[in-house]
Short mmCIF file of C-alpha atoms in Angstrom, two decimals:
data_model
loop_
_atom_site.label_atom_id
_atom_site.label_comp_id
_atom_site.label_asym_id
_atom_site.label_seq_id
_atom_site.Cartn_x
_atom_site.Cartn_y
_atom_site.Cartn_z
CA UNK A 1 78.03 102.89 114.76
CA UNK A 2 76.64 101.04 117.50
CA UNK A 3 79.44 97.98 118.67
CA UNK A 4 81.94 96.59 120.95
CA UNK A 5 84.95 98.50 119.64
CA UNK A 6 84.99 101.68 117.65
CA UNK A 7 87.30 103.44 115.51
CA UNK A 8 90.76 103.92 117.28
CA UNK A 9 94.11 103.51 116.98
CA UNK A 10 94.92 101.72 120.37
CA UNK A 11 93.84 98.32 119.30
CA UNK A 12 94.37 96.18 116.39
CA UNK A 13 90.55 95.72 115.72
CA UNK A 14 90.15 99.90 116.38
CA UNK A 15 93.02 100.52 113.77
CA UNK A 16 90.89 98.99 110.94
CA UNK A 17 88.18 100.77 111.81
CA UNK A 18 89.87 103.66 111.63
CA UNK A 19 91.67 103.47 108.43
CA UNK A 20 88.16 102.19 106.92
CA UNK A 21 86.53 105.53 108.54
CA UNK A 22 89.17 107.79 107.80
CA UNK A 23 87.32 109.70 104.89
CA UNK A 24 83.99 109.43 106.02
CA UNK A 25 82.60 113.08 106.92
CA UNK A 26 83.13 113.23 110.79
CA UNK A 27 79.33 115.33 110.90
CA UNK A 28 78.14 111.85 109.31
CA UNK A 29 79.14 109.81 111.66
CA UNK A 30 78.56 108.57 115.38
CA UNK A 31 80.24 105.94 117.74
CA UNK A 32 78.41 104.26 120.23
CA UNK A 33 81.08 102.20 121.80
CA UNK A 34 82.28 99.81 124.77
CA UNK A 35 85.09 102.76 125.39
CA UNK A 36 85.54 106.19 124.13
CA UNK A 37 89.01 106.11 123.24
CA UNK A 38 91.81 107.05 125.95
CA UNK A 39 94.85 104.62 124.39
CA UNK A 40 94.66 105.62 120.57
CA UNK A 41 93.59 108.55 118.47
CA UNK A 42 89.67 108.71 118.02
CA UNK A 43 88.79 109.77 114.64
CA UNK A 44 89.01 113.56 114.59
CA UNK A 45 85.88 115.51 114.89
CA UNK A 46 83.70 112.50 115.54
CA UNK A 47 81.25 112.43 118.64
CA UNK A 48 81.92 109.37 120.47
CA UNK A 49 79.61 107.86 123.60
CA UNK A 50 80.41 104.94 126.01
CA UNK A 51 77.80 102.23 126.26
CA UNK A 52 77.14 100.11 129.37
CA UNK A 53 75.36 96.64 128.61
CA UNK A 54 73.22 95.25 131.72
CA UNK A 55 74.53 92.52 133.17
CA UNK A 56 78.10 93.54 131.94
CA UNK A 57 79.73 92.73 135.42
CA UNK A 58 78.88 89.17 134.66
CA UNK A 59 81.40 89.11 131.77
CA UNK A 60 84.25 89.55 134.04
CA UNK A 61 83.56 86.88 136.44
CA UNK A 62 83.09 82.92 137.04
CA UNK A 63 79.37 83.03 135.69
CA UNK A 64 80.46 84.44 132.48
CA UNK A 65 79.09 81.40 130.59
CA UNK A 66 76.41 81.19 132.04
CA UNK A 67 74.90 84.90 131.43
CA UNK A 68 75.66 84.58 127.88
CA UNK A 69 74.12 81.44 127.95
CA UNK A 70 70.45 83.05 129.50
CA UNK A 71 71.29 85.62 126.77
CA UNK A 72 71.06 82.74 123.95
CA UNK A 73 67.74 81.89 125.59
CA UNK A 74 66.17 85.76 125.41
CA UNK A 75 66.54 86.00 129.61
CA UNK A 76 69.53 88.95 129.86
CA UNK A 77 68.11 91.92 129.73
CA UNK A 78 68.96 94.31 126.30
CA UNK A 79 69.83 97.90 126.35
CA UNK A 80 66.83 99.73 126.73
CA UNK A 81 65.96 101.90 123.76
CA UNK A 82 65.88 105.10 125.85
CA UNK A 83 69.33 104.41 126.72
CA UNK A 84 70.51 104.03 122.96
CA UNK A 85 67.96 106.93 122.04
CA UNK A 86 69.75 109.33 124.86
CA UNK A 87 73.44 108.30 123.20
CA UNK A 88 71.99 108.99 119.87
CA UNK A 89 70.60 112.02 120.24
CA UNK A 90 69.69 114.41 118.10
CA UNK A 91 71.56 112.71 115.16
CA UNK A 92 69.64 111.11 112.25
CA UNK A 93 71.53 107.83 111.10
CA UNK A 94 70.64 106.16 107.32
CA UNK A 95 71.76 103.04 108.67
CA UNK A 96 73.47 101.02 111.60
CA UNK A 97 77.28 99.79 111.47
CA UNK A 98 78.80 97.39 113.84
CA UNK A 99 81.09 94.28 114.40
CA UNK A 100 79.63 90.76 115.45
CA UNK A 101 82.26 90.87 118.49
CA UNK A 102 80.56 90.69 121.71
CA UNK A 103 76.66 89.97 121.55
CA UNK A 104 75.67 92.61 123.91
CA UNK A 105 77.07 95.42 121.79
CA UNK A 106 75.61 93.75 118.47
CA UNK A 107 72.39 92.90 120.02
CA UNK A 108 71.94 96.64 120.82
CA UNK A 109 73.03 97.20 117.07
CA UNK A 110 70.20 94.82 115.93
CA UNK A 111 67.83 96.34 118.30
CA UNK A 112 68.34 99.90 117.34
CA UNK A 113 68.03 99.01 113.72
CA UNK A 114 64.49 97.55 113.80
CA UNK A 115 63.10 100.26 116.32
CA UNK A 116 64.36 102.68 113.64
CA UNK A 117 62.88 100.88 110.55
CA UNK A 118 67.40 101.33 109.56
CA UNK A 119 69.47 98.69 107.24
CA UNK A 120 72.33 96.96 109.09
CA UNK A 121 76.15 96.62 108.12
CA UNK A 122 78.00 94.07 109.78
CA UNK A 123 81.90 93.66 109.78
CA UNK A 124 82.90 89.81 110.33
CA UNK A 125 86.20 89.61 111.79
CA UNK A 126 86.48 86.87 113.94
CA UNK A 127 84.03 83.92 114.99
CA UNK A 128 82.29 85.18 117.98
CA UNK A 129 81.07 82.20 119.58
CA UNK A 130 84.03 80.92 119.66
CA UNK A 131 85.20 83.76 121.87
CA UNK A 132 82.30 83.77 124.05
CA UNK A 133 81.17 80.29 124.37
CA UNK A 134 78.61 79.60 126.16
CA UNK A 135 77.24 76.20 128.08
CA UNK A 136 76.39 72.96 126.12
CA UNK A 137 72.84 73.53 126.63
CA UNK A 138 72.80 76.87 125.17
CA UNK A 139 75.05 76.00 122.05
CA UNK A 140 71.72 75.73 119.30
CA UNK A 141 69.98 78.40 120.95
CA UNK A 142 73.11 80.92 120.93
CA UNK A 143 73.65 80.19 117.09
CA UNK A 144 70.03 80.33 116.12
CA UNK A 145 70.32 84.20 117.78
CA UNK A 146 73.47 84.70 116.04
CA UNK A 147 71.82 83.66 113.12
CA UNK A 148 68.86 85.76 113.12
CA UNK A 149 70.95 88.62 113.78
CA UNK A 150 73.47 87.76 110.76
CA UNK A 151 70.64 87.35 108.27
CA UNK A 152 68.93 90.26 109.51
CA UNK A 153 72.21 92.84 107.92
CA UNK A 154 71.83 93.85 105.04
CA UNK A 155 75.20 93.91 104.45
CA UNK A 156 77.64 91.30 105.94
CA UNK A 157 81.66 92.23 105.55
CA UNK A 158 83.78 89.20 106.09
CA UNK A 159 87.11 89.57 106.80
CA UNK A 160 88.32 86.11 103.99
CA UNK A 161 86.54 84.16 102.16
CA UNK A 162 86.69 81.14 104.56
CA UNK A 163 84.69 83.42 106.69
CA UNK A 164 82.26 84.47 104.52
CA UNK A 165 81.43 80.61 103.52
CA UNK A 166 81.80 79.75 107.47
CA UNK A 167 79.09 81.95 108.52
CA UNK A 168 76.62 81.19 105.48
CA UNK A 169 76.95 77.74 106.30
CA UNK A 170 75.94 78.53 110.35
CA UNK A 171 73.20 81.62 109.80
CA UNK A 172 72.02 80.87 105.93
CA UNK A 173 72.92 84.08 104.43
CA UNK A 174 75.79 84.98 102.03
CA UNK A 175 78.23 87.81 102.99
CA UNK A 176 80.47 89.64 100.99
CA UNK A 177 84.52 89.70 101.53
CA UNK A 178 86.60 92.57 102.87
CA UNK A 179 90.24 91.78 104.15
CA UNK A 180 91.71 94.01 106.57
CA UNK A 181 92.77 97.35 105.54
CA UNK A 182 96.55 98.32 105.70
CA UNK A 183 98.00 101.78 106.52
CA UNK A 184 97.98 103.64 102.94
CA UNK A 185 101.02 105.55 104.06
CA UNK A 186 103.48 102.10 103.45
CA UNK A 187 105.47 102.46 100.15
CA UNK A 188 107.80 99.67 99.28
CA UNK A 189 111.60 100.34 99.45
CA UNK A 190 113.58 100.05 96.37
CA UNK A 191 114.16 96.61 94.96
CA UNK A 192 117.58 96.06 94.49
CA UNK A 193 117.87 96.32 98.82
CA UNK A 194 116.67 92.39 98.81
CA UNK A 195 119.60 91.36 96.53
CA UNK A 196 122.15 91.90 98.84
CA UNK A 197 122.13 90.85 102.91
CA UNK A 198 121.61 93.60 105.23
CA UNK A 199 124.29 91.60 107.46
CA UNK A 200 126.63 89.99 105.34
CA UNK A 201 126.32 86.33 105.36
CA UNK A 202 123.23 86.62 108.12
CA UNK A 203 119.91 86.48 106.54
CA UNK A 204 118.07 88.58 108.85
CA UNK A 205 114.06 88.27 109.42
CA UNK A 206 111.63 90.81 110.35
CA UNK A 207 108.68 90.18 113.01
CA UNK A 208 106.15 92.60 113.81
CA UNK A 209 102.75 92.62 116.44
CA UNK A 210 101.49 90.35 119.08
CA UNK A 211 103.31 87.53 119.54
CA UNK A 212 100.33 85.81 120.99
CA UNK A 213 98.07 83.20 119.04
CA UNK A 214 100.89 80.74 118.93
CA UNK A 215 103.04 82.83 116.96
CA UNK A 216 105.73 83.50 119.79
CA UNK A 217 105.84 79.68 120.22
CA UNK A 218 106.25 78.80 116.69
CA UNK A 219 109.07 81.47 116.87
CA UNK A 220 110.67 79.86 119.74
CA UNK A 221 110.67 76.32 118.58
CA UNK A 222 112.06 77.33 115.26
CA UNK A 223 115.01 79.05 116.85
CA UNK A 224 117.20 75.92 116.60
CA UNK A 225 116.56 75.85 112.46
CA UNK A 226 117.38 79.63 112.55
CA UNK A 227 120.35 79.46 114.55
CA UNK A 228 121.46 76.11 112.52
CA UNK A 229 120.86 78.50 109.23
CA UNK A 230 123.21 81.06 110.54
CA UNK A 231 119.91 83.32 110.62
CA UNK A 232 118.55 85.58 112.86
CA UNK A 233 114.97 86.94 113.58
CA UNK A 234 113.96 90.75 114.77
CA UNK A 235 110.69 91.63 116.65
CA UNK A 236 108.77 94.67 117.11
CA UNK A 237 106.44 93.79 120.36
CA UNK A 238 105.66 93.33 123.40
CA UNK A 239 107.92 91.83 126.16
CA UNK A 240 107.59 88.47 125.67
CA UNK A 241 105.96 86.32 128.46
CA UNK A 242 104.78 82.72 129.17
CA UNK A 243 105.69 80.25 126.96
CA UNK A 244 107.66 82.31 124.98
CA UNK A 245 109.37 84.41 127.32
CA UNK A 246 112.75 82.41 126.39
CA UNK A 247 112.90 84.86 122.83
CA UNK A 248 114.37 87.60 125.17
CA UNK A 249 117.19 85.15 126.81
CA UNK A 250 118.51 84.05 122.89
CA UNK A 251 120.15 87.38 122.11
CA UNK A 252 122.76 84.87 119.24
CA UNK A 253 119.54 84.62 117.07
CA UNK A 254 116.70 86.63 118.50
CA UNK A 255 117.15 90.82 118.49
CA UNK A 256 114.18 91.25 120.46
CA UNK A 257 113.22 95.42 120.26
CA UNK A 258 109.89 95.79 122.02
CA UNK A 259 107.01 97.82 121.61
CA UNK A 260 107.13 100.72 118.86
CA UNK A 261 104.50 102.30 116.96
CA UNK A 262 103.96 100.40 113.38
CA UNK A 263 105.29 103.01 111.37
CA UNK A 264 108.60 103.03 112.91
CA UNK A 265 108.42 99.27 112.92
CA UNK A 266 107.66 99.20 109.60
CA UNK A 267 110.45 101.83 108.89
CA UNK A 268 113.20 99.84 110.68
CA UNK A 269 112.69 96.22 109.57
CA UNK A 270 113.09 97.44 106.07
CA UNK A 271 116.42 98.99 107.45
CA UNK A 272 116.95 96.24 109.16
CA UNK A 273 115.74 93.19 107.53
CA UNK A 274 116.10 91.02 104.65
CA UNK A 275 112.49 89.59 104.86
CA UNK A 276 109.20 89.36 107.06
CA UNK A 277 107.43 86.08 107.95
CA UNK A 278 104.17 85.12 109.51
CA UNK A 279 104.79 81.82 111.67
CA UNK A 280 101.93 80.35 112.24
CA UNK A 281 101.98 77.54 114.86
CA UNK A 282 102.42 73.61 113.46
CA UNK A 283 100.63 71.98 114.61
CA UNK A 284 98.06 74.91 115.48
CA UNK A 285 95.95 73.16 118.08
CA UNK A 286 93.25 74.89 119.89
CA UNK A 287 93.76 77.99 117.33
CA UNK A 288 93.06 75.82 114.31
CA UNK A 289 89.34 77.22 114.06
CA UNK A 290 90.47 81.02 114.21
CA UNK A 291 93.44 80.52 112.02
CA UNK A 292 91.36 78.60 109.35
CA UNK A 293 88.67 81.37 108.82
CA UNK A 294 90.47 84.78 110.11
CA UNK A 295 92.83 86.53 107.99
CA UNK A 296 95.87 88.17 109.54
CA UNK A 297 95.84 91.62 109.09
CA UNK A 298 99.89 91.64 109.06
CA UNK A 299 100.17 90.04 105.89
CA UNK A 300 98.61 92.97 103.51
CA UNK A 301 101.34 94.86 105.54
CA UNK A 302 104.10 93.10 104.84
CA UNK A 303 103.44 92.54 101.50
CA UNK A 304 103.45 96.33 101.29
CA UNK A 305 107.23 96.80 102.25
CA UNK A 306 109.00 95.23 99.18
CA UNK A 307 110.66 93.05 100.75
CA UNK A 308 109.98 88.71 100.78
CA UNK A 309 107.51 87.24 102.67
CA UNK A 310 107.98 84.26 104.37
CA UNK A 311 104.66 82.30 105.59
CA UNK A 312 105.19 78.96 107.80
CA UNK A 313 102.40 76.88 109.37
CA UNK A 314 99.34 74.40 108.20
CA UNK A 315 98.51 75.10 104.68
CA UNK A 316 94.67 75.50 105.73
CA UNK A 317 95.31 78.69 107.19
CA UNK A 318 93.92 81.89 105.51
CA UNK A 319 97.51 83.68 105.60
CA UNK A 320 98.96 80.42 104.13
CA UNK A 321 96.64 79.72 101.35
CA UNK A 322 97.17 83.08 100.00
CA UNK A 323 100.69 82.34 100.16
CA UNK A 324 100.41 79.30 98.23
CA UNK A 325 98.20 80.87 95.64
CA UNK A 326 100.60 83.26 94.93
CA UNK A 327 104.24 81.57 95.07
CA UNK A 328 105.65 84.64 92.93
CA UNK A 329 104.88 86.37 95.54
CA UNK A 330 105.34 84.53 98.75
CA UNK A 331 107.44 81.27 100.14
CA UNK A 332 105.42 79.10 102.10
CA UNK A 333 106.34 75.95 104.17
CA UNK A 334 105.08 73.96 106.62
CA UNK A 335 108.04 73.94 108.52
CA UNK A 336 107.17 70.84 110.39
CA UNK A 337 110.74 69.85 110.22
CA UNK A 338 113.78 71.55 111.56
CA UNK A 339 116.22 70.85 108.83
CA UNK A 340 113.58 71.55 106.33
CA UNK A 341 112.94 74.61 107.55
CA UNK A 342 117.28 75.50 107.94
CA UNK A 343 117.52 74.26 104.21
CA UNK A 344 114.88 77.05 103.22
CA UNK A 345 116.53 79.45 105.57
CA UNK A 346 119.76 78.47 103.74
CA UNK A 347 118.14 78.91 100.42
CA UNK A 348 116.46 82.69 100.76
CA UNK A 349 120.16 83.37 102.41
CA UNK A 350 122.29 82.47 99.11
CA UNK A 351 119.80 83.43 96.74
CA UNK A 352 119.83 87.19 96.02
CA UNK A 353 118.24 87.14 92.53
CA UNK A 354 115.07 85.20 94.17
CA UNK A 355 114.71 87.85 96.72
CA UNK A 356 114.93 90.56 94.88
CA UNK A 357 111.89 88.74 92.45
CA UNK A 358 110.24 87.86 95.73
CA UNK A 359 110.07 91.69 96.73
CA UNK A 360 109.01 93.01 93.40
CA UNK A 361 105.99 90.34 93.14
CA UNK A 362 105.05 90.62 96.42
CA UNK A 363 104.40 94.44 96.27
CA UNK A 364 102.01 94.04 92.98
CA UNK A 365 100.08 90.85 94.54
CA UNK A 366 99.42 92.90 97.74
CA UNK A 367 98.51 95.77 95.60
CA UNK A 368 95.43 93.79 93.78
CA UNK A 369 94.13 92.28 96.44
CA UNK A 370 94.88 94.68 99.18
CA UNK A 371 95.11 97.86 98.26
CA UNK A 372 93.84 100.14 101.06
CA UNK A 373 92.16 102.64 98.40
CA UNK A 374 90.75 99.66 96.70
CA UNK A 375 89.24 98.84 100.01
CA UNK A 376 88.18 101.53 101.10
CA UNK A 377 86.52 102.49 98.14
CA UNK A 378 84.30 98.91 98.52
CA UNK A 379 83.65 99.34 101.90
CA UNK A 380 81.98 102.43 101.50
CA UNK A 381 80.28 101.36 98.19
CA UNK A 382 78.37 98.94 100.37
CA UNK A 383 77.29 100.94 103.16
CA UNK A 384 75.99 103.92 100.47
CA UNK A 385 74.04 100.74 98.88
CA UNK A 386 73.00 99.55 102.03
CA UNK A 387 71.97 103.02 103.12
CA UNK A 388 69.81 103.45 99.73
CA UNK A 389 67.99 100.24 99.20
CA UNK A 390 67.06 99.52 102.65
CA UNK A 391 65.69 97.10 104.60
CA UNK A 392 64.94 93.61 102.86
CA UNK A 393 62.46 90.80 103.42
CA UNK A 394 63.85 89.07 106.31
CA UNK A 395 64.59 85.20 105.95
CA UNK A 396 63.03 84.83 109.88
CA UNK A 397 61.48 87.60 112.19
CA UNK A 398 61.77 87.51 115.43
CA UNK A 399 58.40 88.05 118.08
CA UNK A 400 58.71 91.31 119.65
CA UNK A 401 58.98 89.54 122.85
CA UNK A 402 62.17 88.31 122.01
CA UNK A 403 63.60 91.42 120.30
CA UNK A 404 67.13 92.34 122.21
CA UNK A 405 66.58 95.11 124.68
#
């Protein structure tokens, strides 16, 4: 594995990665990554070597754009194959695994792959040029890179559907779907726990992760409806700051408990809670592009709790149109209003029968689409295809000259 992040358990990105890689024989594996890990558990037995790209100190500073812009153009210097051979060592890969986040990292991917005559696996999970953009005059150049790269895989991983039509509509290639993994270790708790309030007459709502990405704002503008509901919302993250540091000063509605690992998150909002919900930001401005095509990884989690999930936002996001494909399952509104959103606060409060139904569908619809062993078993199903069938007939080659690194 050759990429910006690797398997770990400090990041969000470096969880999946790690739940995905869990099984794989450590002997048959080896991460060439950004970091070796020093926040999260690395994957046990595994060799792991830090990568330096050239020009990296450029990433950090006011030319930024403009050194991933010369990239675009073939003018940054790659990794050099002796450096990639030293990391490699002595260890004989069948094929090359990375994530398209940060082109250095998948460039070197790319370019190890073709020295080595190996196949390619690529894991989709966000849109990366739209977290390293790059000057106007570099846009075509950057996505006709991106694109031979992408078509060059021989096995592309999207994290939705949306994604996987997104990027064979920029790079010409169809890629296959894999949604985020969640921890196999969540079990659903029993049923009959949604029918009654956890705090009588309170209906009590469970948030867990980054409050970043507009979700902290959405939060904070729906406290009104909440506190006009006689609801209340718990969250599992980090202090809140900027815009939405007011969630910590609105202790009548918002119980906000920091930063604790997932599990005992997990653990205590069933406790705790009477259901989960994924606020999306309405309207979702400058996030509309990443919320339209990524797919939030907390969703196959809470479905896995057995409790009702609650999804609010723009109906074109990925989180949301699951939710509205499976209203068994889910509730899902737009929430544009603030006495729309108190009447459906209102509603889950008074109605025990539909929560418990909510709970009980929402654990068998996150079960067929998300089951971890289910995904698991894919994702490796791929690579040991990829691995035997090789290298295919490229749709455009690159001139050595141009080759990254």
């Amino acid at each position: 594995m050759i990429s910006d992040e690797g398997p770990q358990t400090g990041t969000a990105g470096g969880i999946l990665l790690h739940r995905l890689l869990a099984a794989h024989p450590p002997e048959g594996l080896r991460v060439i990554a950004r970091c070796v890990p020093t926040i999260g558990d690395p994957l046990p037995g595994v060799h792991y070597a830090q990568l330096l790209t050239p020009w990296a100190a450029f990433e950090r500073s006011r030319f930024n754009r403009l050194k991933r812009s010369m990239r675009a153009l073939g003018l940054v210097p790659g990794v050099p194959q002796a450096t990639l051979d030293r990391l490699v060592g002595d260890f004989s890969p069948d094929l090359v695994l990375c994530v398209m986040q940060h082109a250095s990292y998948y460039d070197a991917a790319w370019s190890f792959a073709r020295c080595r005559n190996l196949p390619l696996v690529v894991i989709v999970h966000d849109i990366n040029d739209g977290f390293e953009p790059v000057l106007p005059w570099a846009r075509a150049a950057a996505r006709r890179r991106d694109g031979r790269f992408y078509r060059f895989a021989r096995c592309r991983l999207c994290v939705s559907p949306e994604m996987a039509g997104l990027c064979e509509s920029f790079y010409g290639a169809r890629g296959d779907v894999l949604y985020p993994n969640r921890s196999p270790d969540l079990a659903p708790r029993a049923y009959d726990d949604s029918a009654s309030l956890r705090t009588p007459g309170t209906l009590t709502l469970g948030f867990a992760g980054n409050l970043g990405y507009g979700y902290g704002t959405e939060i904070l503008r729906l406290l009104p409806a909440l506190r006009e509901a006689g609801a209340r919302v718990v969250i599992y993250s980090r202090r809140p700051a900027g815009p939405y540091a007011a969630l910590a000063e609105a202790p009548d509605v918002c119980d906000w408990r920091g930063f604790v690992p997932s599990a005992q998150a997990w653990s205590a909002i069933q406790r705790d809670c009477d259901a989960v919900w994924l606020p999306y930001p309405n309207p979702a401005g400058s996030m509309e592009q990443l919320f339209r095509y990524h797919f939030p990884s907390k969703l196959p989690e809470y479905l896995a709790l057995g409790m009702p999930v609650l999804v609010t936002g723009p109906s074109y996001a990925t989180g949301a149109k699951w939710a509205i494909g499976h209203p068994a399952a889910t509730v899902f509104s737009p929430a544009e209003s603030l006495p729309e959103f108190s009447r459906l606060l209102v509603r889950l409060r008074e109605q025990g029968v539909l929560r418990r139904a909510l709970a009980e569908a929402a654990w068998s619809a996150g079960e067929a689409d998300f089951s971890p062993r289910k995904l698991e078993a894919d994702f490796h199903s791929r690579i040991e295809m990829a691995a035997r069938t090789g290298l295919v007939e490229q749709a455009q080659e690159l001139p050595p000259s141009s080759l990254p690194g």
